Short mmCIF file of N, CA and C in Angstrom, two decimals:
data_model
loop_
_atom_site.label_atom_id
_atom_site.label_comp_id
_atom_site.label_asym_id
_atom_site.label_seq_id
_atom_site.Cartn_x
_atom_site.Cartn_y
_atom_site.Cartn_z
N UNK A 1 -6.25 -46.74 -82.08
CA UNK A 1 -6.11 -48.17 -82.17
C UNK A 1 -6.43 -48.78 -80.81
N UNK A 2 -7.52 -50.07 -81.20
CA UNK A 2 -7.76 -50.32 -79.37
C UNK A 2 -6.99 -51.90 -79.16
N UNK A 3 -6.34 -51.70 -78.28
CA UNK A 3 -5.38 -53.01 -77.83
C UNK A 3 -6.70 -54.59 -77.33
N UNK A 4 -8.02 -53.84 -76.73
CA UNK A 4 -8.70 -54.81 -76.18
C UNK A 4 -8.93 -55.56 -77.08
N UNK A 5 -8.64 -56.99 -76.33
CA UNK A 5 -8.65 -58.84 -76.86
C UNK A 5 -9.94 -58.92 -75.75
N UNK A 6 -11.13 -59.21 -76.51
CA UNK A 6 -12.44 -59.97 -75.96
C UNK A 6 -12.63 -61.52 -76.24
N UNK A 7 -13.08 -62.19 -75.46
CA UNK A 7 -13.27 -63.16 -75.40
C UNK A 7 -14.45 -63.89 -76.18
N UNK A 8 -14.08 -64.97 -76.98
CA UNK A 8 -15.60 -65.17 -77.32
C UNK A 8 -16.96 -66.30 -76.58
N UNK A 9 -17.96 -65.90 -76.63
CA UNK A 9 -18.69 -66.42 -76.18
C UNK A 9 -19.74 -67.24 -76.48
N UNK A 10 -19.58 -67.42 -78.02
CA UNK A 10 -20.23 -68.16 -78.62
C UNK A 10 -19.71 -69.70 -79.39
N UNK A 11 -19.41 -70.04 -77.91
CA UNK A 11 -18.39 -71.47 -78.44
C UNK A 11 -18.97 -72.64 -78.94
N UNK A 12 -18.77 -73.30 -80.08
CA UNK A 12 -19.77 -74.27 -80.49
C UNK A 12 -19.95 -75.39 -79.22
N UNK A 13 -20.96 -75.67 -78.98
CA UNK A 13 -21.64 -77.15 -78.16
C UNK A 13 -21.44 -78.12 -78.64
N UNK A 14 -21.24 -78.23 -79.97
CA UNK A 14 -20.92 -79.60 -80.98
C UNK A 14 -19.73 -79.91 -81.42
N UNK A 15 -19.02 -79.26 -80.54
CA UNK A 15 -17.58 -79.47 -80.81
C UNK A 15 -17.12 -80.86 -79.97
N UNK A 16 -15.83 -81.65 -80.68
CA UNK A 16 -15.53 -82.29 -79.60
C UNK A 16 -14.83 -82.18 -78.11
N UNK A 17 -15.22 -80.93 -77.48
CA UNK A 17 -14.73 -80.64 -76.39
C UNK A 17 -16.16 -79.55 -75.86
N UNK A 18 -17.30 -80.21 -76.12
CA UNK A 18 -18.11 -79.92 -75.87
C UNK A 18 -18.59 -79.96 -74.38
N UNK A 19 -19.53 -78.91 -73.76
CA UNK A 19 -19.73 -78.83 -72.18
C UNK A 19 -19.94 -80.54 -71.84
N UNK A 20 -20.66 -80.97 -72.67
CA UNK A 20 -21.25 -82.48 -72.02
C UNK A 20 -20.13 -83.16 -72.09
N UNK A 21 -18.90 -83.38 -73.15
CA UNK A 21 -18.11 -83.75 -72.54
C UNK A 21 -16.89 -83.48 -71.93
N UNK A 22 -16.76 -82.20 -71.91
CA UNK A 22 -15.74 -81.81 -70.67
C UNK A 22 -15.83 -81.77 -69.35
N UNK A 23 -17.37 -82.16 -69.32
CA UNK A 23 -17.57 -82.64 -68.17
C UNK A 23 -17.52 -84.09 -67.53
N UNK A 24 -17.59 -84.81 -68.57
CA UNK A 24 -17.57 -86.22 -68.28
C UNK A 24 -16.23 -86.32 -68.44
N UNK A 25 -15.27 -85.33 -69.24
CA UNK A 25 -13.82 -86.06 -68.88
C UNK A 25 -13.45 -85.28 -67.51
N UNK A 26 -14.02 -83.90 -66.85
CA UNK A 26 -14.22 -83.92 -65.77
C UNK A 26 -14.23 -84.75 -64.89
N UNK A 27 -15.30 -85.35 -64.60
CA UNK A 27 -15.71 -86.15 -63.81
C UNK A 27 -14.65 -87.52 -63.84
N UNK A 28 -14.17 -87.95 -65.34
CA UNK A 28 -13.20 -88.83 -65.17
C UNK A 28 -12.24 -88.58 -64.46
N UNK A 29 -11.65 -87.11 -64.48
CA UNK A 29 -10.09 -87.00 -63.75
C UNK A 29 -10.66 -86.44 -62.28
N UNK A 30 -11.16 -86.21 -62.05
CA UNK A 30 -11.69 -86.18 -60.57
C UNK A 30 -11.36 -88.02 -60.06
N UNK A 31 -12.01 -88.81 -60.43
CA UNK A 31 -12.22 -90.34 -60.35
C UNK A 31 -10.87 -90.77 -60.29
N UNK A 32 -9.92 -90.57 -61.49
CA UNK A 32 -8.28 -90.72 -61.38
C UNK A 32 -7.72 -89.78 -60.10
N UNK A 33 -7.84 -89.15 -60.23
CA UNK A 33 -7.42 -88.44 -58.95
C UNK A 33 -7.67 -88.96 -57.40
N UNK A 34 -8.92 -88.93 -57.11
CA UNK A 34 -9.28 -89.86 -56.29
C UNK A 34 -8.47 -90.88 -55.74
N UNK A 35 -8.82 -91.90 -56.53
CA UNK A 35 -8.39 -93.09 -56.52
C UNK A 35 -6.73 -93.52 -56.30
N UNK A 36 -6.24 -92.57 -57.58
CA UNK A 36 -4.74 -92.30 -57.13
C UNK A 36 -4.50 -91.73 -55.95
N UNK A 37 -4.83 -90.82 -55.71
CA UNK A 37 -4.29 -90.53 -53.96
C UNK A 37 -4.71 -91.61 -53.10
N UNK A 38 -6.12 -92.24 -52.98
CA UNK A 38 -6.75 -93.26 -52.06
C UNK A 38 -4.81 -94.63 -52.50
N UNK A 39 -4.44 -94.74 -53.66
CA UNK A 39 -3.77 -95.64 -54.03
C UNK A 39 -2.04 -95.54 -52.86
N UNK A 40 -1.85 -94.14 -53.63
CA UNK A 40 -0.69 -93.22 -52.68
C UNK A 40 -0.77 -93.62 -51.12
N UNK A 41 -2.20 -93.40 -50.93
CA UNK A 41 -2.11 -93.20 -49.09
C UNK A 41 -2.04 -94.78 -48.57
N UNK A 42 -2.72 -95.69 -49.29
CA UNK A 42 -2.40 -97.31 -49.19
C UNK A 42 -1.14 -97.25 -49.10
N UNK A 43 -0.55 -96.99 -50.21
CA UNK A 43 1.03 -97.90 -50.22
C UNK A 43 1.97 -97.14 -49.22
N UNK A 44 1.94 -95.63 -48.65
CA UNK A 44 2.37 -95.40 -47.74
C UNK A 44 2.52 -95.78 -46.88
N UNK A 45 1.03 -95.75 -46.30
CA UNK A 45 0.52 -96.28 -45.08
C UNK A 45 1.09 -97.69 -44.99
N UNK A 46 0.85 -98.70 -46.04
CA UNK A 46 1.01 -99.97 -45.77
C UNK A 46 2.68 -100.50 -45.10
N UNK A 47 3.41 -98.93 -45.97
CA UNK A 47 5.13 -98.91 -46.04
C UNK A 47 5.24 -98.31 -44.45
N UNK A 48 4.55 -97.67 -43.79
CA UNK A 48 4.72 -97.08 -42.38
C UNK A 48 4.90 -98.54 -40.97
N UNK A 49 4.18 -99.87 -41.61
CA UNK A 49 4.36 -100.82 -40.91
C UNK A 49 5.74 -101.52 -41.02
N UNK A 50 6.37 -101.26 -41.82
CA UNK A 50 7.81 -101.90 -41.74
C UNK A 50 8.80 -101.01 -41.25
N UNK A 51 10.09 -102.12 -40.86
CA UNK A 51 10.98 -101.60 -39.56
C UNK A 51 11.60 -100.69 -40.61
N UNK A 52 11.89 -100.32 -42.11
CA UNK A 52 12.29 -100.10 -42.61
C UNK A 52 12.18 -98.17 -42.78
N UNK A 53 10.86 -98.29 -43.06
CA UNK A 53 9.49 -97.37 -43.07
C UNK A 53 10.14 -96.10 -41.92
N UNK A 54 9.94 -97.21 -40.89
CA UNK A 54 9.91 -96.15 -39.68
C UNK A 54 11.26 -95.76 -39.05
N UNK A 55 12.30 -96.14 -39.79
CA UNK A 55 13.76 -95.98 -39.77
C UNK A 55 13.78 -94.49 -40.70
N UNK A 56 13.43 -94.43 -41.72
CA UNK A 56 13.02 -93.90 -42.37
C UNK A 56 12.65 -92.45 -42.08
N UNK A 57 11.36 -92.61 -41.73
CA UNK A 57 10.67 -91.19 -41.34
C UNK A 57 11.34 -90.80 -40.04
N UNK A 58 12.01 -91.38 -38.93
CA UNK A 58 12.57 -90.48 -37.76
C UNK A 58 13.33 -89.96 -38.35
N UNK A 59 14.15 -89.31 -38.52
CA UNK A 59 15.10 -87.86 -38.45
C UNK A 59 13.88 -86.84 -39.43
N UNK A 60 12.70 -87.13 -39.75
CA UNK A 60 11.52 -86.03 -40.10
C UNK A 60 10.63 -86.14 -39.07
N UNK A 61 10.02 -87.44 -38.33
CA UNK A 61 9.20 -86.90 -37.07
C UNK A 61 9.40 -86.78 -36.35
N UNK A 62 10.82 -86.86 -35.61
CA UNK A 62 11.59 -86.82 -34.54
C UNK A 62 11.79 -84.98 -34.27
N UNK A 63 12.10 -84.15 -35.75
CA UNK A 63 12.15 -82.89 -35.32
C UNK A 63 11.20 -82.48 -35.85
N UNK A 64 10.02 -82.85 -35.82
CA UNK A 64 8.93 -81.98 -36.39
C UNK A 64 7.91 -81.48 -34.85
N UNK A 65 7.51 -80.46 -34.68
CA UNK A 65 7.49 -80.17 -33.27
C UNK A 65 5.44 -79.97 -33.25
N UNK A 66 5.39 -80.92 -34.05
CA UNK A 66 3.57 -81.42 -33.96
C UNK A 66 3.46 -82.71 -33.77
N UNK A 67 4.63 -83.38 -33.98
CA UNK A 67 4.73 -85.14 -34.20
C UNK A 67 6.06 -85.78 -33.20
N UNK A 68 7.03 -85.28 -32.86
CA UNK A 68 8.02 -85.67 -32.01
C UNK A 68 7.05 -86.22 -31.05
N UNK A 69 6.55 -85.84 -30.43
CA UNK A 69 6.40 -85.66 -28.79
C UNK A 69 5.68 -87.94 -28.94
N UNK A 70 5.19 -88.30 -30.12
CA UNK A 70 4.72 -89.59 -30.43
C UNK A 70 6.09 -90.64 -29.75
N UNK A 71 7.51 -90.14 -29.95
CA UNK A 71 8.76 -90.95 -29.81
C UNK A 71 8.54 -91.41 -27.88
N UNK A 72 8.26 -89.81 -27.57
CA UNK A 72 8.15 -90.26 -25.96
C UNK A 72 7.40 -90.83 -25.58
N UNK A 73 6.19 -91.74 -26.20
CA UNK A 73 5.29 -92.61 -25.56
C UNK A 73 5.39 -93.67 -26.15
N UNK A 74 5.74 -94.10 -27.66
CA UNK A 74 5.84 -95.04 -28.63
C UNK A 74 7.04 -95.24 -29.23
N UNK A 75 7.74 -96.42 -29.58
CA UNK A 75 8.71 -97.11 -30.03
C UNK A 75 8.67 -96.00 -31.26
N UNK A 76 9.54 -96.42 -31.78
CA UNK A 76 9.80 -96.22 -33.44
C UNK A 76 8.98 -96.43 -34.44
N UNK A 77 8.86 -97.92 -34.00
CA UNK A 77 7.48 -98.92 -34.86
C UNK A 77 6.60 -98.82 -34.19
N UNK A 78 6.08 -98.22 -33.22
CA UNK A 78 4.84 -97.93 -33.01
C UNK A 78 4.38 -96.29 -33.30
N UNK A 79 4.98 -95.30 -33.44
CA UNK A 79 4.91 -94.33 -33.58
C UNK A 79 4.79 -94.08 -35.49
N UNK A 80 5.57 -94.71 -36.36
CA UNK A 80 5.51 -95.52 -37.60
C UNK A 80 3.72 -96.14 -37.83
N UNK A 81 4.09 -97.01 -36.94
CA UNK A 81 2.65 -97.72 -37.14
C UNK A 81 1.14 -96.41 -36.89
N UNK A 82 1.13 -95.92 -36.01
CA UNK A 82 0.23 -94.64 -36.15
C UNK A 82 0.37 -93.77 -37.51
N UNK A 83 1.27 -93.50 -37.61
CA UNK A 83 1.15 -92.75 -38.93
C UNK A 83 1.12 -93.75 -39.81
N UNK A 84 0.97 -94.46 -39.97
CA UNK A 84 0.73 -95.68 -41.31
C UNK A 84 -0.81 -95.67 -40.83
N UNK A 85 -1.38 -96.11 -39.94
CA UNK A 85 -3.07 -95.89 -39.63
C UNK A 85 -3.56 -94.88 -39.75
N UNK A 86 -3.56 -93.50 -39.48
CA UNK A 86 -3.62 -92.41 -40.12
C UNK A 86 -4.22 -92.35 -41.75
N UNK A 87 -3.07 -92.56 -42.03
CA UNK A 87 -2.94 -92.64 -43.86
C UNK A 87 -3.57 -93.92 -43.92
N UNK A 88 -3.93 -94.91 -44.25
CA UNK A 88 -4.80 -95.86 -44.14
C UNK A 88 -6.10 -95.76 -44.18
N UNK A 89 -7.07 -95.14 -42.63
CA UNK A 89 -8.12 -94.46 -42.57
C UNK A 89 -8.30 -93.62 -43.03
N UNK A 90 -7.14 -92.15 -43.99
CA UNK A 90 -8.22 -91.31 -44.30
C UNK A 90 -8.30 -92.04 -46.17
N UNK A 91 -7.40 -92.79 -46.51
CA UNK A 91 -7.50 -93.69 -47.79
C UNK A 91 -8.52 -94.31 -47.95
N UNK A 92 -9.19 -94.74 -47.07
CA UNK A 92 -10.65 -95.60 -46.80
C UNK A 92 -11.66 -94.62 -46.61
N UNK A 93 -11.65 -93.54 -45.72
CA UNK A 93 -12.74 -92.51 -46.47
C UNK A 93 -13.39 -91.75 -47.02
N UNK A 94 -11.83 -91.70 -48.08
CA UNK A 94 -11.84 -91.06 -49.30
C UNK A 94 -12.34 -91.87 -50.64
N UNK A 95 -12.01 -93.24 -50.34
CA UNK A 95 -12.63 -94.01 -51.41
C UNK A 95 -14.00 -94.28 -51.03
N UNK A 96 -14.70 -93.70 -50.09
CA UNK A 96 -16.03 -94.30 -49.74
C UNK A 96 -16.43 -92.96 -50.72
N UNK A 97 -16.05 -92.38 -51.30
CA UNK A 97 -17.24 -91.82 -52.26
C UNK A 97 -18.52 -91.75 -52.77
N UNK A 98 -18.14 -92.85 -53.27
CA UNK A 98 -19.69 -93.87 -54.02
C UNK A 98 -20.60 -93.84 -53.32
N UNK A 99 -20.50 -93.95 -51.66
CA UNK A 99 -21.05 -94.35 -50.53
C UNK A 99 -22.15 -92.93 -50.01
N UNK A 100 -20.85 -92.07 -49.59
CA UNK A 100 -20.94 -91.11 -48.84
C UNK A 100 -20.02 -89.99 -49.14
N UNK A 101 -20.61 -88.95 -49.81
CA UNK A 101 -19.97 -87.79 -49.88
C UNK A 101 -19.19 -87.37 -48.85
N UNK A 102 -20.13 -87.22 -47.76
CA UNK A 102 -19.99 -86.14 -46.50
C UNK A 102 -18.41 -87.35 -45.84
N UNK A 103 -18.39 -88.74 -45.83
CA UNK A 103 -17.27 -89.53 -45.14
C UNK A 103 -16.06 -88.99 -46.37
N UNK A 104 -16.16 -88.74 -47.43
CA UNK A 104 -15.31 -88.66 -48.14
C UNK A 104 -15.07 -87.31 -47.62
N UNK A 105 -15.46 -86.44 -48.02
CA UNK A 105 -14.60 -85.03 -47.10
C UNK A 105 -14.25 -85.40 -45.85
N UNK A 106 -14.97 -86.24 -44.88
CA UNK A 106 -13.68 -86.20 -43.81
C UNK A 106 -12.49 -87.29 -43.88
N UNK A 107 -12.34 -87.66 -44.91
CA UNK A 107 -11.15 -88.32 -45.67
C UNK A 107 -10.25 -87.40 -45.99
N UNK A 108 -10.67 -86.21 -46.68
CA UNK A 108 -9.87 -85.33 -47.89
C UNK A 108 -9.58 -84.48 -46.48
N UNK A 109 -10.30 -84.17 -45.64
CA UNK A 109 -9.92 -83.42 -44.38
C UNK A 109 -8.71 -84.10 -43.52
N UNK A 110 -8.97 -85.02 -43.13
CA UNK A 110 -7.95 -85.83 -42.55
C UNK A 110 -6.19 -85.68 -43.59
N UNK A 111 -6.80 -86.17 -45.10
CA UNK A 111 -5.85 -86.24 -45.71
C UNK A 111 -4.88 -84.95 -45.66
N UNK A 112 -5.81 -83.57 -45.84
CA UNK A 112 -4.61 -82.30 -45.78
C UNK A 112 -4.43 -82.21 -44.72
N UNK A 113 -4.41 -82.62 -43.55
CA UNK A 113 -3.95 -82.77 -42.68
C UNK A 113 -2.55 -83.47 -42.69
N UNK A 114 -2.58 -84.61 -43.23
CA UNK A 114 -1.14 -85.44 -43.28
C UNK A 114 -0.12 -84.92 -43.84
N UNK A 115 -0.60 -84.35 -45.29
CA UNK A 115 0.23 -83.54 -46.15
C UNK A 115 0.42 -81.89 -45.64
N UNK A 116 -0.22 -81.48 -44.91
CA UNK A 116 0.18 -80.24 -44.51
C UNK A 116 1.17 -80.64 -43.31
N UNK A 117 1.37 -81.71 -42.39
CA UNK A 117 2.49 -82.54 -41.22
C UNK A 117 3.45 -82.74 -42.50
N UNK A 118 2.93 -83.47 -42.89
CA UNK A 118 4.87 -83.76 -43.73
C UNK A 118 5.33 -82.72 -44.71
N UNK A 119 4.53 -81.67 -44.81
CA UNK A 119 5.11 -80.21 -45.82
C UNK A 119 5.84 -79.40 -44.66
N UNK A 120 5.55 -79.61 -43.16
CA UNK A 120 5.81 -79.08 -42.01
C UNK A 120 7.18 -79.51 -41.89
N UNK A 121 8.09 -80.95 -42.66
CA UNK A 121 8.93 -81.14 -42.11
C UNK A 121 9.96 -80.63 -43.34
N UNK A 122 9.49 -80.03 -44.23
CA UNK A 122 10.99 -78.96 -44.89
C UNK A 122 10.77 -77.84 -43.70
N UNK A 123 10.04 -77.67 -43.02
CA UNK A 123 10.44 -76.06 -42.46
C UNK A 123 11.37 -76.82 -41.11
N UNK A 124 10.97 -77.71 -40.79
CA UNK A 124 11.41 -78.52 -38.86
C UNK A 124 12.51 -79.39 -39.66
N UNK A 125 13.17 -80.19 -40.28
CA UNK A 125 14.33 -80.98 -40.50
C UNK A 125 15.48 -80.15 -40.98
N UNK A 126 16.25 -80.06 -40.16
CA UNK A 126 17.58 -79.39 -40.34
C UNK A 126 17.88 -80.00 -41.70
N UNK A 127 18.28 -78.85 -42.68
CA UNK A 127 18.72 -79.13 -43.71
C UNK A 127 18.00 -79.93 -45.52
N UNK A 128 16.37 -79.85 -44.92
CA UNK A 128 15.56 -80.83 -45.85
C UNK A 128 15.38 -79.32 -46.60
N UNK A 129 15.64 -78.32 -46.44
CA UNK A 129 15.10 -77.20 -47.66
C UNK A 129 15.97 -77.28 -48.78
N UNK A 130 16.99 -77.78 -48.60
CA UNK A 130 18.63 -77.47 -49.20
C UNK A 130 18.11 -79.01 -50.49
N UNK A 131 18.40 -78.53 -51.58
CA UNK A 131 17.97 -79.43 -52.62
C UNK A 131 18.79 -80.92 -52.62
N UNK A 132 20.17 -80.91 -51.96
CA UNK A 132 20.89 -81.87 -52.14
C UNK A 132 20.20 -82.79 -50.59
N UNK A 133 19.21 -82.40 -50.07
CA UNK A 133 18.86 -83.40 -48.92
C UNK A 133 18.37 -84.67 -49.51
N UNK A 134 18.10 -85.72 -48.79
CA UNK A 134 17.52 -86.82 -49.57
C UNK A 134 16.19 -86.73 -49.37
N UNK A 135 15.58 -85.71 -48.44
CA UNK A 135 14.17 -85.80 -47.81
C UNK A 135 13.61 -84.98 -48.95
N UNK A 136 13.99 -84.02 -49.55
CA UNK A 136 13.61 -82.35 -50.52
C UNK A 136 12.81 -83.33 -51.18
N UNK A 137 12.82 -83.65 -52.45
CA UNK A 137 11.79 -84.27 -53.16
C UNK A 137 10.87 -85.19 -52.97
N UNK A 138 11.48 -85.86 -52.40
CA UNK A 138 10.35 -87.15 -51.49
C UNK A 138 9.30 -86.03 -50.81
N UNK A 139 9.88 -84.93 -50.20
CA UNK A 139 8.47 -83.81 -49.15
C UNK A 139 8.01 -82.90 -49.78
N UNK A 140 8.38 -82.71 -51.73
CA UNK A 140 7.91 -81.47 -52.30
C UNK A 140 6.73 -82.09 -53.01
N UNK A 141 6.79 -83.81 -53.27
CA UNK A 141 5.67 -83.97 -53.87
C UNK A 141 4.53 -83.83 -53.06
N UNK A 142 4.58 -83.38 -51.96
CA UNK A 142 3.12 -83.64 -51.27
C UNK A 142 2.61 -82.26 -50.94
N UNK A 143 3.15 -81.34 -52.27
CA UNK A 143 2.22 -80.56 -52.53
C UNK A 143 1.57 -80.44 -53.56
N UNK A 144 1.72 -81.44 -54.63
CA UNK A 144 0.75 -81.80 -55.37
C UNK A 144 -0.07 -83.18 -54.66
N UNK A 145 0.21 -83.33 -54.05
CA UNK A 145 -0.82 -84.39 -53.27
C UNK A 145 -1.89 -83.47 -52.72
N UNK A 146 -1.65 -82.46 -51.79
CA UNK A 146 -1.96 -81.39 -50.88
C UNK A 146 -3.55 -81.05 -51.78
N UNK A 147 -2.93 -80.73 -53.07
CA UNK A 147 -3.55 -80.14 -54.45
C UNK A 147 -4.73 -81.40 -54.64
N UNK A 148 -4.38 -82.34 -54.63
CA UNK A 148 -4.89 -83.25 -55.28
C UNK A 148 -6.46 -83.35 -54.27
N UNK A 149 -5.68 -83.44 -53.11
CA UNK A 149 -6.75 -83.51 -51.57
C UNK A 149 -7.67 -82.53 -51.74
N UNK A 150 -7.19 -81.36 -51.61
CA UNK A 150 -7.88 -80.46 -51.93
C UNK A 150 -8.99 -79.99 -52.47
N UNK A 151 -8.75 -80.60 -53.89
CA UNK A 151 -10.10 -80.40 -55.13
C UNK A 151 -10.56 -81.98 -54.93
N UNK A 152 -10.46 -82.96 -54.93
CA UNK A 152 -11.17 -84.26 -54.43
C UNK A 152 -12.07 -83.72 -53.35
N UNK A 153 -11.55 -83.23 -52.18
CA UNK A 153 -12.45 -82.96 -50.97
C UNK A 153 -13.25 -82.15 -51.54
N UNK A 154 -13.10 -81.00 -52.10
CA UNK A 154 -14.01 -79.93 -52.71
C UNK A 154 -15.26 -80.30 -53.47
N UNK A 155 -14.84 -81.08 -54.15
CA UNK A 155 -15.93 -81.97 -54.88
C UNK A 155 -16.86 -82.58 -54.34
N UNK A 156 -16.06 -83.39 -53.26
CA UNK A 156 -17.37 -84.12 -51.97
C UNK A 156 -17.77 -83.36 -51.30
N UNK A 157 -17.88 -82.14 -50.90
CA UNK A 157 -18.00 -81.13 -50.28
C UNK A 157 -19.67 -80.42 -51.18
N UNK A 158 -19.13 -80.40 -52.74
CA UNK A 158 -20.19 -80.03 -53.69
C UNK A 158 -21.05 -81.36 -53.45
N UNK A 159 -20.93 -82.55 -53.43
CA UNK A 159 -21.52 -83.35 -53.61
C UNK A 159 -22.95 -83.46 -52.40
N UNK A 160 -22.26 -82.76 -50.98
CA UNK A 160 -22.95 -82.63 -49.77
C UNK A 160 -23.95 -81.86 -49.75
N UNK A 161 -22.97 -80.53 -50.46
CA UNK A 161 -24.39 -79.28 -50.88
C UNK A 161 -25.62 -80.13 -51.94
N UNK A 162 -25.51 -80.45 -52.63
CA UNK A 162 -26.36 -81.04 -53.88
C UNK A 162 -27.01 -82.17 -53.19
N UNK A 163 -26.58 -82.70 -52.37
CA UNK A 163 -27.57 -83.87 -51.28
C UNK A 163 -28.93 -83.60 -50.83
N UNK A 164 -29.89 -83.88 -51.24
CA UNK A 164 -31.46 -84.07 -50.74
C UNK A 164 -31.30 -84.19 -49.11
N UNK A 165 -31.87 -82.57 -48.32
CA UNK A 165 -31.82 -83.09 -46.72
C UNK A 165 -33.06 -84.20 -46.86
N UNK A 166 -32.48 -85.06 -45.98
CA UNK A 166 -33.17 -86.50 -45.54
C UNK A 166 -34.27 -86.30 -44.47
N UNK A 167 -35.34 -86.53 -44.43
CA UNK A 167 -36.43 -86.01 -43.55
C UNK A 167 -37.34 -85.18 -43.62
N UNK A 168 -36.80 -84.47 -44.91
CA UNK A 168 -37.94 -83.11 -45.19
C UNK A 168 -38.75 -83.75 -46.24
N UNK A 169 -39.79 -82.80 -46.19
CA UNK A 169 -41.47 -83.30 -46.98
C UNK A 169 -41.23 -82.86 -48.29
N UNK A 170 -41.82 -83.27 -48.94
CA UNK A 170 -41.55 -82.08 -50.35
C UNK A 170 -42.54 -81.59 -50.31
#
């Protein structure tokens, strides 16, 4: 008796989950994705300018030992305000898509950057691993953000390879 389960390979094309359109709903959730994070990093960013904001994030950038050292040159609200610009700019060249592939990866670059700093502060905030912190969930979603950055950038990344070099003859 043989246990092997093969796969089949002769999947109808005319189905409604056909290559042509699993790719276009592809391409749709790439677009949601996008956009939602470009949306995320706005309203952050925009929330990093208030006194509120940046009350807020010190007891996470204050012991995070890539981002503290910002307190000794900059206020509260100015150290706030950088990381609200941060997230801002790489939100803006992640939505330049349409535009420019290659600016959009250094959006999605910038972006895991932010989210790999604030995934940095469950390991650096005394006590944010422990589920009853108030920081734990607010810092676990930004590893589906992380995720999100990730395959968005990847995409503009494909989009760079697939780019006509500019200057050559045919």
């Amino acid at each position: 008796m043989s246990t092997r389960v093969e796969a089949r390979t002769d999947l109808p094309t005319s189905s409604i989950f056909g290559y042509t359109r699993a790719r276009a709903l592809e391409a749709l959730g790439t677009q949601v994705l996008r956009y939602g994070l470009v949306a995320v990093l706005v309203l952050f960013g925009l929330a990093k300018f208030t006194a509120a904001e940046a009350e807020a994030i010190k007891p996470l950038v204050s012991n995070s030992p890539f981002m503290s050292w910002m307190y000794a040159v900059l206020s509260d609200q100015g150290a706030s305000r950088v990381i609200g610009s941060i997230e801002l700019i790489a939100a803006a060249l992640i939505a330049a898509r349409p535009v420019s592939a290659r600016i959009s990866a250094i959006g999605s670059l910038l972006a895991v950057g932010i989210f790999l700093s604030t995934l940095s502060f469950l390991f650096s905030t005394p006590g944010a691993l422990a589920a009853t912190h108030p920081a734990h969930g607010f810092l676990l979603k930004d590893i589906v953000l992380l995720a999100a950055t990730i395959a968005i950038g990847t995409e503009a990344l494909r989009g760079i390879a697939e780019e006509p070099e500019s200057g050559r003859s045919p």
